mmCIF file of C-alpha atoms in Angstrom:
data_model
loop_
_atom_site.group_PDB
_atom_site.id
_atom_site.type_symbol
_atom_site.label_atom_id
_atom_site.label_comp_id
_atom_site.label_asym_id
_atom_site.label_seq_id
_atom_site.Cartn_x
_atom_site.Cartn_y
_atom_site.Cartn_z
ATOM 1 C CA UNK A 1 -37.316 -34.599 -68.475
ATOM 2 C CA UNK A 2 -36.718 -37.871 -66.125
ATOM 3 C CA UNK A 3 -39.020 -36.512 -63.677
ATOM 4 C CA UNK A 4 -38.125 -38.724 -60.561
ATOM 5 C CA UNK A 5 -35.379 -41.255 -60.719
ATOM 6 C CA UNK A 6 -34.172 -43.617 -58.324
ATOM 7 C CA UNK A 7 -31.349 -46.255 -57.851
ATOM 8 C CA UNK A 8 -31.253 -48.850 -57.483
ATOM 9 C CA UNK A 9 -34.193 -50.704 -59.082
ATOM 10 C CA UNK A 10 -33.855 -53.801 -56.281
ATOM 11 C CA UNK A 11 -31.504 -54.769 -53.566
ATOM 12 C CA UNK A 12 -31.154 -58.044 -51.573
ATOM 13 C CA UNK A 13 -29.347 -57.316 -48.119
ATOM 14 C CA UNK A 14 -28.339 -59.362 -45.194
ATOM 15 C CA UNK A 15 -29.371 -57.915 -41.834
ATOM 16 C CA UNK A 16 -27.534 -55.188 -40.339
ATOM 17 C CA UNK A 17 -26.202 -54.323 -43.987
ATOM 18 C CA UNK A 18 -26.384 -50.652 -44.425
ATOM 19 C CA UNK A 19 -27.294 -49.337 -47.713
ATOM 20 C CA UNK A 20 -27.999 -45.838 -49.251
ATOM 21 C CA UNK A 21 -31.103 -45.268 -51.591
ATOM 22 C CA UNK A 22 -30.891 -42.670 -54.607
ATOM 23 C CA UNK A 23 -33.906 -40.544 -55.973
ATOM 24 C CA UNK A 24 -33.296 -36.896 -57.802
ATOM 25 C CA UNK A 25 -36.084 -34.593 -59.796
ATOM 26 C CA UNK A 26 -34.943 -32.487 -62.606
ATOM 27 C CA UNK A 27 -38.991 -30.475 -62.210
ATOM 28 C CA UNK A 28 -36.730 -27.952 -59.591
ATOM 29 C CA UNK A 29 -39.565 -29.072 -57.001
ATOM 30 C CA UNK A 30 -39.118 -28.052 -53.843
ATOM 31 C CA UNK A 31 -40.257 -30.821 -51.661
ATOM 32 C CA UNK A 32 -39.213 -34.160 -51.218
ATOM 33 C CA UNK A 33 -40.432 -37.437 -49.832
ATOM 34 C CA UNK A 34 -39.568 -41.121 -48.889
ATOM 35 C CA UNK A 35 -42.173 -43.982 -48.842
ATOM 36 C CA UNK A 36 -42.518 -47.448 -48.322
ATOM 37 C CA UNK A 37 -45.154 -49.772 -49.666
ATOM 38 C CA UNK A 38 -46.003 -52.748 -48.133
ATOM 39 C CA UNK A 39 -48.814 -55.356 -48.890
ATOM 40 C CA UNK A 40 -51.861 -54.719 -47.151
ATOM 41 C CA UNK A 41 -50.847 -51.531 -45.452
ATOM 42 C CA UNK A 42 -50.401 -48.941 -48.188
ATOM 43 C CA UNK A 43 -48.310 -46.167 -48.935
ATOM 44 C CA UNK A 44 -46.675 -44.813 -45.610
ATOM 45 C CA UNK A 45 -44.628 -41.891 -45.318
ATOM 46 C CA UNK A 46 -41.096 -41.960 -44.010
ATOM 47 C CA UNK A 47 -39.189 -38.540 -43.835
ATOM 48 C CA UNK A 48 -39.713 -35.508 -45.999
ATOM 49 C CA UNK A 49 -38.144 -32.605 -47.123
ATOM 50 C CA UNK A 50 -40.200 -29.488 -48.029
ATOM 51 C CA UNK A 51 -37.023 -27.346 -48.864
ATOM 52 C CA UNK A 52 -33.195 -27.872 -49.567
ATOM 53 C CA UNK A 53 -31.653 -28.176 -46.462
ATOM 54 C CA UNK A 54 -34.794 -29.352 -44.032
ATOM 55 C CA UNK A 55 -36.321 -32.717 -43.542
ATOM 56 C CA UNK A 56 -39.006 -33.785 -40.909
ATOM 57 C CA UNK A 57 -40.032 -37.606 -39.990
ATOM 58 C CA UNK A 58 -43.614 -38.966 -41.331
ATOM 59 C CA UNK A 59 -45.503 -41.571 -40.038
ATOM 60 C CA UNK A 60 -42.756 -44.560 -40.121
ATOM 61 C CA UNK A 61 -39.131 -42.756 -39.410
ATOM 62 C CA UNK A 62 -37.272 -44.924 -37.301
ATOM 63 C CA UNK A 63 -34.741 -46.940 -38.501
ATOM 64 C CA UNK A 64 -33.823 -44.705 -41.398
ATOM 65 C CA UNK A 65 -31.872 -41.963 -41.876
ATOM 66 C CA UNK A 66 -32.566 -38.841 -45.002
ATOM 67 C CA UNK A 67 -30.278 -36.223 -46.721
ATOM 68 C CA UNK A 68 -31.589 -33.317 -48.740
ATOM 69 C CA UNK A 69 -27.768 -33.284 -50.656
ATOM 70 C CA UNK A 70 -29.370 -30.418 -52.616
ATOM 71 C CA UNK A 71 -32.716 -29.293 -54.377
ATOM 72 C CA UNK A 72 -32.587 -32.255 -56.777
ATOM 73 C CA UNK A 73 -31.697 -34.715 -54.802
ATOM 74 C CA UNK A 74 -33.022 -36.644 -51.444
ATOM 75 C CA UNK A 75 -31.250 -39.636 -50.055
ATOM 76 C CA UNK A 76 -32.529 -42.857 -47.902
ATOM 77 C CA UNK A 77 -30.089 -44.475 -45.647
ATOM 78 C CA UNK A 78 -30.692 -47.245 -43.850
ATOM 79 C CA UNK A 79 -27.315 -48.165 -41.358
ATOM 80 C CA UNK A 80 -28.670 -51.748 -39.997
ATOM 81 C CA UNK A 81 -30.976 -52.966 -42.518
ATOM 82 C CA UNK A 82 -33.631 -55.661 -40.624
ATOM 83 C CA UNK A 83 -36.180 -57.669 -42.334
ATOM 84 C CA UNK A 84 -39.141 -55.497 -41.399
ATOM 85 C CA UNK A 85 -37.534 -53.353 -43.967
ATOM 86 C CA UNK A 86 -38.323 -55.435 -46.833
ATOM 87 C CA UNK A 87 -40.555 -53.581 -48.804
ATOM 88 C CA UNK A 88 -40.275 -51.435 -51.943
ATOM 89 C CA UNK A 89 -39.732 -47.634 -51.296
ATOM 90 C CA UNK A 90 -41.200 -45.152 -53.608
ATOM 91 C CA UNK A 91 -39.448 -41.163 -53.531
ATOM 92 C CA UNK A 92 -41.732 -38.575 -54.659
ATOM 93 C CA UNK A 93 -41.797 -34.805 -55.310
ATOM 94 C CA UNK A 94 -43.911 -31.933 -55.489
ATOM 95 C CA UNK A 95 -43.536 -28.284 -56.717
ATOM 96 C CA UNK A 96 -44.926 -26.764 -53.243
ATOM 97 C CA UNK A 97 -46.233 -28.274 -50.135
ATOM 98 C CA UNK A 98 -47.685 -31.593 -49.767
ATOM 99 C CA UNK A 99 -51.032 -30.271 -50.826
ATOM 100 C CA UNK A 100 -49.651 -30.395 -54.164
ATOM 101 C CA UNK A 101 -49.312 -32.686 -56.748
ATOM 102 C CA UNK A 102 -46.965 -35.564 -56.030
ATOM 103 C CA UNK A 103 -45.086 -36.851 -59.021
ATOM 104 C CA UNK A 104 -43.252 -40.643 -57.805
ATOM 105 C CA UNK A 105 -40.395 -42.217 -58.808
ATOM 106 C CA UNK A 106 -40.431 -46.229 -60.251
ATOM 107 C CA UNK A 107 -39.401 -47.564 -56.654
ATOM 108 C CA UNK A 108 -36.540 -49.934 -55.321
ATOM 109 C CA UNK A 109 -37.646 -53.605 -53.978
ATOM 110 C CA UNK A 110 -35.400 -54.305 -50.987
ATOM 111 C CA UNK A 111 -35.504 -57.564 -49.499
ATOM 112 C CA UNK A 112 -33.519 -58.191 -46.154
ATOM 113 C CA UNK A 113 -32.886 -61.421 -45.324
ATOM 114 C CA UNK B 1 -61.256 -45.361 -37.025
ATOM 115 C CA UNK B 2 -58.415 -45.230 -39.192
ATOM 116 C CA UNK B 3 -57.819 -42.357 -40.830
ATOM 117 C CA UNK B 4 -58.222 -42.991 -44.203
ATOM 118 C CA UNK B 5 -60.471 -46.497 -45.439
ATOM 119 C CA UNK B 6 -60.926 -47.556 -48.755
ATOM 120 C CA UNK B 7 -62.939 -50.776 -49.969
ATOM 121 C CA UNK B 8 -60.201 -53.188 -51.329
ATOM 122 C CA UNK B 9 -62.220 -54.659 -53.561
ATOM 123 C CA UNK B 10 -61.504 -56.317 -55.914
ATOM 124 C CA UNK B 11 -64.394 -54.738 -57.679
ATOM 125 C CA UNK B 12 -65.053 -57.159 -61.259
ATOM 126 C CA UNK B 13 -66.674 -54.672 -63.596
ATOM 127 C CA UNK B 14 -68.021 -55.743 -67.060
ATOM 128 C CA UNK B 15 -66.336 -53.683 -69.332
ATOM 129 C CA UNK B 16 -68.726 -50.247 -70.302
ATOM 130 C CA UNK B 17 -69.988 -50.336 -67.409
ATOM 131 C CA UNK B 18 -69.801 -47.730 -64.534
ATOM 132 C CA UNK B 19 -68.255 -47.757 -61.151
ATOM 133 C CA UNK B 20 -68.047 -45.788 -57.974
ATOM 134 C CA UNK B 21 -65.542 -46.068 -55.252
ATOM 135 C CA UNK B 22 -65.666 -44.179 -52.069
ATOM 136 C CA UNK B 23 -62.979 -43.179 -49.439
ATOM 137 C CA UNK B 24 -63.541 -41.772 -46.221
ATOM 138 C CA UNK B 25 -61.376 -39.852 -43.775
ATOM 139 C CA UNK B 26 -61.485 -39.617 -40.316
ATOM 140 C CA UNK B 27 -59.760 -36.103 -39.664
ATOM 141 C CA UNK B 28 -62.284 -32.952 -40.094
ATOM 142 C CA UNK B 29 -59.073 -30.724 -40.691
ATOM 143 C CA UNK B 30 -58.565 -32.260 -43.687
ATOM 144 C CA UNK B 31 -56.904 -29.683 -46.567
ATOM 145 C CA UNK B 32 -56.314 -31.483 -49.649
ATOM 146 C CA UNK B 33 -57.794 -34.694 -51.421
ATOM 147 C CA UNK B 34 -56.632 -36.870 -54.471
ATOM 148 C CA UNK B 35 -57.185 -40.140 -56.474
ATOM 149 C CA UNK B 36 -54.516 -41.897 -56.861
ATOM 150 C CA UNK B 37 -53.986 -44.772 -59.791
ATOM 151 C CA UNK B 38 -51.278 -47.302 -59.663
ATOM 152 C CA UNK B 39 -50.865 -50.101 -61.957
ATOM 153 C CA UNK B 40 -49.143 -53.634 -60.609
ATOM 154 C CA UNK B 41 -45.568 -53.369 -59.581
ATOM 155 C CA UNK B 42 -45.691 -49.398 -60.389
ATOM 156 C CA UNK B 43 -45.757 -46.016 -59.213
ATOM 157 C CA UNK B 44 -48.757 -44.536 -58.023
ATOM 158 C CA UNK B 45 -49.518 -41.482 -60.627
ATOM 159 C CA UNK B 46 -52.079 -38.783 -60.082
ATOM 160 C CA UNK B 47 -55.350 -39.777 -61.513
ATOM 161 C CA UNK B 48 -57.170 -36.180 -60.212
ATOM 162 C CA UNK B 49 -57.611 -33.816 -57.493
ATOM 163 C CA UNK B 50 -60.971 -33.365 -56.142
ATOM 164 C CA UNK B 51 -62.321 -30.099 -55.267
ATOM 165 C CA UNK B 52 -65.551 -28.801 -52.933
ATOM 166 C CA UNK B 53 -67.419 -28.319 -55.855
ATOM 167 C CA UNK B 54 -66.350 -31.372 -57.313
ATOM 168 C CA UNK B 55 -64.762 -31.906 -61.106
ATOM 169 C CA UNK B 56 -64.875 -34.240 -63.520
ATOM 170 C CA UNK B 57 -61.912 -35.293 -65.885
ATOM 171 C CA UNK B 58 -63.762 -37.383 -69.223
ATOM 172 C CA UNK B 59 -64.959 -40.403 -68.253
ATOM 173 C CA UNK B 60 -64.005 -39.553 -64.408
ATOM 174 C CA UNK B 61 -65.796 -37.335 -61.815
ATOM 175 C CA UNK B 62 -64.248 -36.787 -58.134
ATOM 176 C CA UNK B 63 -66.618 -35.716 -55.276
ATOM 177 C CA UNK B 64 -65.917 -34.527 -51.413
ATOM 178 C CA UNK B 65 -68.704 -34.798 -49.131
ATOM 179 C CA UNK B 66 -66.747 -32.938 -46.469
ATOM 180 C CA UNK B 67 -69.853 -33.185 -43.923
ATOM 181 C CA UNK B 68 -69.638 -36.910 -44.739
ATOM 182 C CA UNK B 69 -66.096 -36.635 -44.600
ATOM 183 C CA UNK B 70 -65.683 -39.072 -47.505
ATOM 184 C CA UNK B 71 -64.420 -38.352 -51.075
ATOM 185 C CA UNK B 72 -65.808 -40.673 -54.160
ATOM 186 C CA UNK B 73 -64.542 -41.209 -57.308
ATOM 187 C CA UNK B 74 -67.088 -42.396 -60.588
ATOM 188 C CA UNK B 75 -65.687 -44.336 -63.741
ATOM 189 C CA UNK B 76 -68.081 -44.121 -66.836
ATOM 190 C CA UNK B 77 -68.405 -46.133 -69.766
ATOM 191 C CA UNK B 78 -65.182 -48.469 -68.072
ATOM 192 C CA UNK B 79 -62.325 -49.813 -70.351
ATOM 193 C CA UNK B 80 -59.982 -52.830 -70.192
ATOM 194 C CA UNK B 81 -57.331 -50.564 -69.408
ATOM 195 C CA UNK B 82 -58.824 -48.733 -65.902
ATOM 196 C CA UNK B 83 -57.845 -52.122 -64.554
ATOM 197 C CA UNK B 84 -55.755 -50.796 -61.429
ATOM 198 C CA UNK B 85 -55.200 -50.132 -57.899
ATOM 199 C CA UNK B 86 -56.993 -46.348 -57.162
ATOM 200 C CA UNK B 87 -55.697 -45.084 -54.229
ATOM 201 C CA UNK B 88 -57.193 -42.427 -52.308
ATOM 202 C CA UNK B 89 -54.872 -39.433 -50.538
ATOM 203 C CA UNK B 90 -55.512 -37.060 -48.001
ATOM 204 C CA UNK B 91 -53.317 -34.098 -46.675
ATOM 205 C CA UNK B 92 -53.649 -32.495 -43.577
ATOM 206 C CA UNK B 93 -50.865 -29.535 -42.829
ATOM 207 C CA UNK B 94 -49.265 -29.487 -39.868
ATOM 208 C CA UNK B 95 -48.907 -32.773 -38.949
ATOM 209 C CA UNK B 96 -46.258 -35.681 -38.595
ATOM 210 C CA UNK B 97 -48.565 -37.919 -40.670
ATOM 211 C CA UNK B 98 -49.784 -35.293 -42.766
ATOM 212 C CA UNK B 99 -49.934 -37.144 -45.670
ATOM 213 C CA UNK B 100 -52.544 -40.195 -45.268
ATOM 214 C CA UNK B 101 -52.603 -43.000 -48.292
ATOM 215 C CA UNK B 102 -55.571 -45.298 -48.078
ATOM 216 C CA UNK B 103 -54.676 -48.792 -48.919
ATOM 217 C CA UNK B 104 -56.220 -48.854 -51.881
ATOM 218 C CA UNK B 105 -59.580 -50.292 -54.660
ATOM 219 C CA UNK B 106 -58.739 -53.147 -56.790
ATOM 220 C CA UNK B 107 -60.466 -52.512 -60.101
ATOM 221 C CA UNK B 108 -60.785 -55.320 -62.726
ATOM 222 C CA UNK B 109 -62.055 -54.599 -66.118
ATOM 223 C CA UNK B 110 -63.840 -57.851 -67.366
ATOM 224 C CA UNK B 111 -64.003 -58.123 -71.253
#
């Protein structure tokens, strides 16, 4: 098993670039989530999905965009990148709720210049 | 208050010895706590859960102090290789932010 993947690894962008960021989970979990790390202010949640086909907005939504393409996969769009978005972005999964377990994918470093 | 507050260290431990890091949490409805380990320029990874009645995992024992509202975690007999960031998580259901990170204990292991 891969358990989380995500592409790509790092991305330099020039502001109002749009990009799309990759994760999938071959552990058939059921929920989904997007993060961003950034120094001094932790992990902070973005959007989630806790089943195929719903997604809700965490603590730092705006600006991005999600897509639960199907159980494995969960997809981060951003459509006019700004620097405030450099930061790296971790997707994670878990077999049930968020009370569960969350097993994290090896990130993506974006810097927008 | 914010909601979840960590010390962020760094805490320089002599190797063998032990250490304690608390975490407290600011929201009584609280459902579900972890630790948290991630290693520089990594992915956090589960380290344990904790539980009311607390549990301990080899050399490391969790705690929740839910009166307290704080959750602590104990390293015994410490090796070079606990060297990390230990993060502490909190879930709360039904919630935008229902999943609170704190920002995180340095840990150095000193040979």
């Amino acid at each position: 098993n891969a358990g989380v993947t995500q592409t790509p690894k790092f991305q330099v962008l020039k502001t109002g670039q749009s990009m799309t960021l990759q994760c999938a989970q071959d552990m058939n979990h059921n929920s989904m989530y997007w993060y961003r790390q950034d120094p001094g202010m932790g992990l902070r949640l973005i959007y989630y999905s806790a089943s195929e086909g719903t997604t809700d907005k965490g603590e730092v939504p705006n600006g991005y965009n999600v897509s639960r393409l199907n159980k494995r996969e969960f997809s981060l769009r951003l459509e006019s990148a700004a620097p405030s978005q450099t930061s790296v972005y971790f997707c994670a999964s878990s077999e049930g709720s968020s009370t569960e377990t969350q097993y994290f994918g090896p990130g993506t470093r974006l810097l927008v210049l | 208050r914010k909601e979840v507050e960590q010390d962020p260290g760094p805490f320089n431990v002599p190797e063998g010895a032990t250490v304690a890091f608390n975490c407290t949490y600011s929201n009584s409805a609280s459902q579900s706590f972890f630790w948290y380990r991630q290693d520089c320029r990594k992915e956090p990874k589960l380290l344990m859960s904790v539980y009311s009645s607390g549990n301990e995992d080899g050399r490391f024992t969790a705690q929740l102090n839910r009166a307290s509202q704080y959750i602590s975690l104990l390293i015994r007999d410490s090796k070079l290789s606990d060297s990390a960031t230990y993060l502490c998580v909190v879930n709360q259901e039904n919630r935008d932010d229902k999943i609170i990170f704190g920002k995180g204990t340095r840990l150095h292991i000193l040979p």
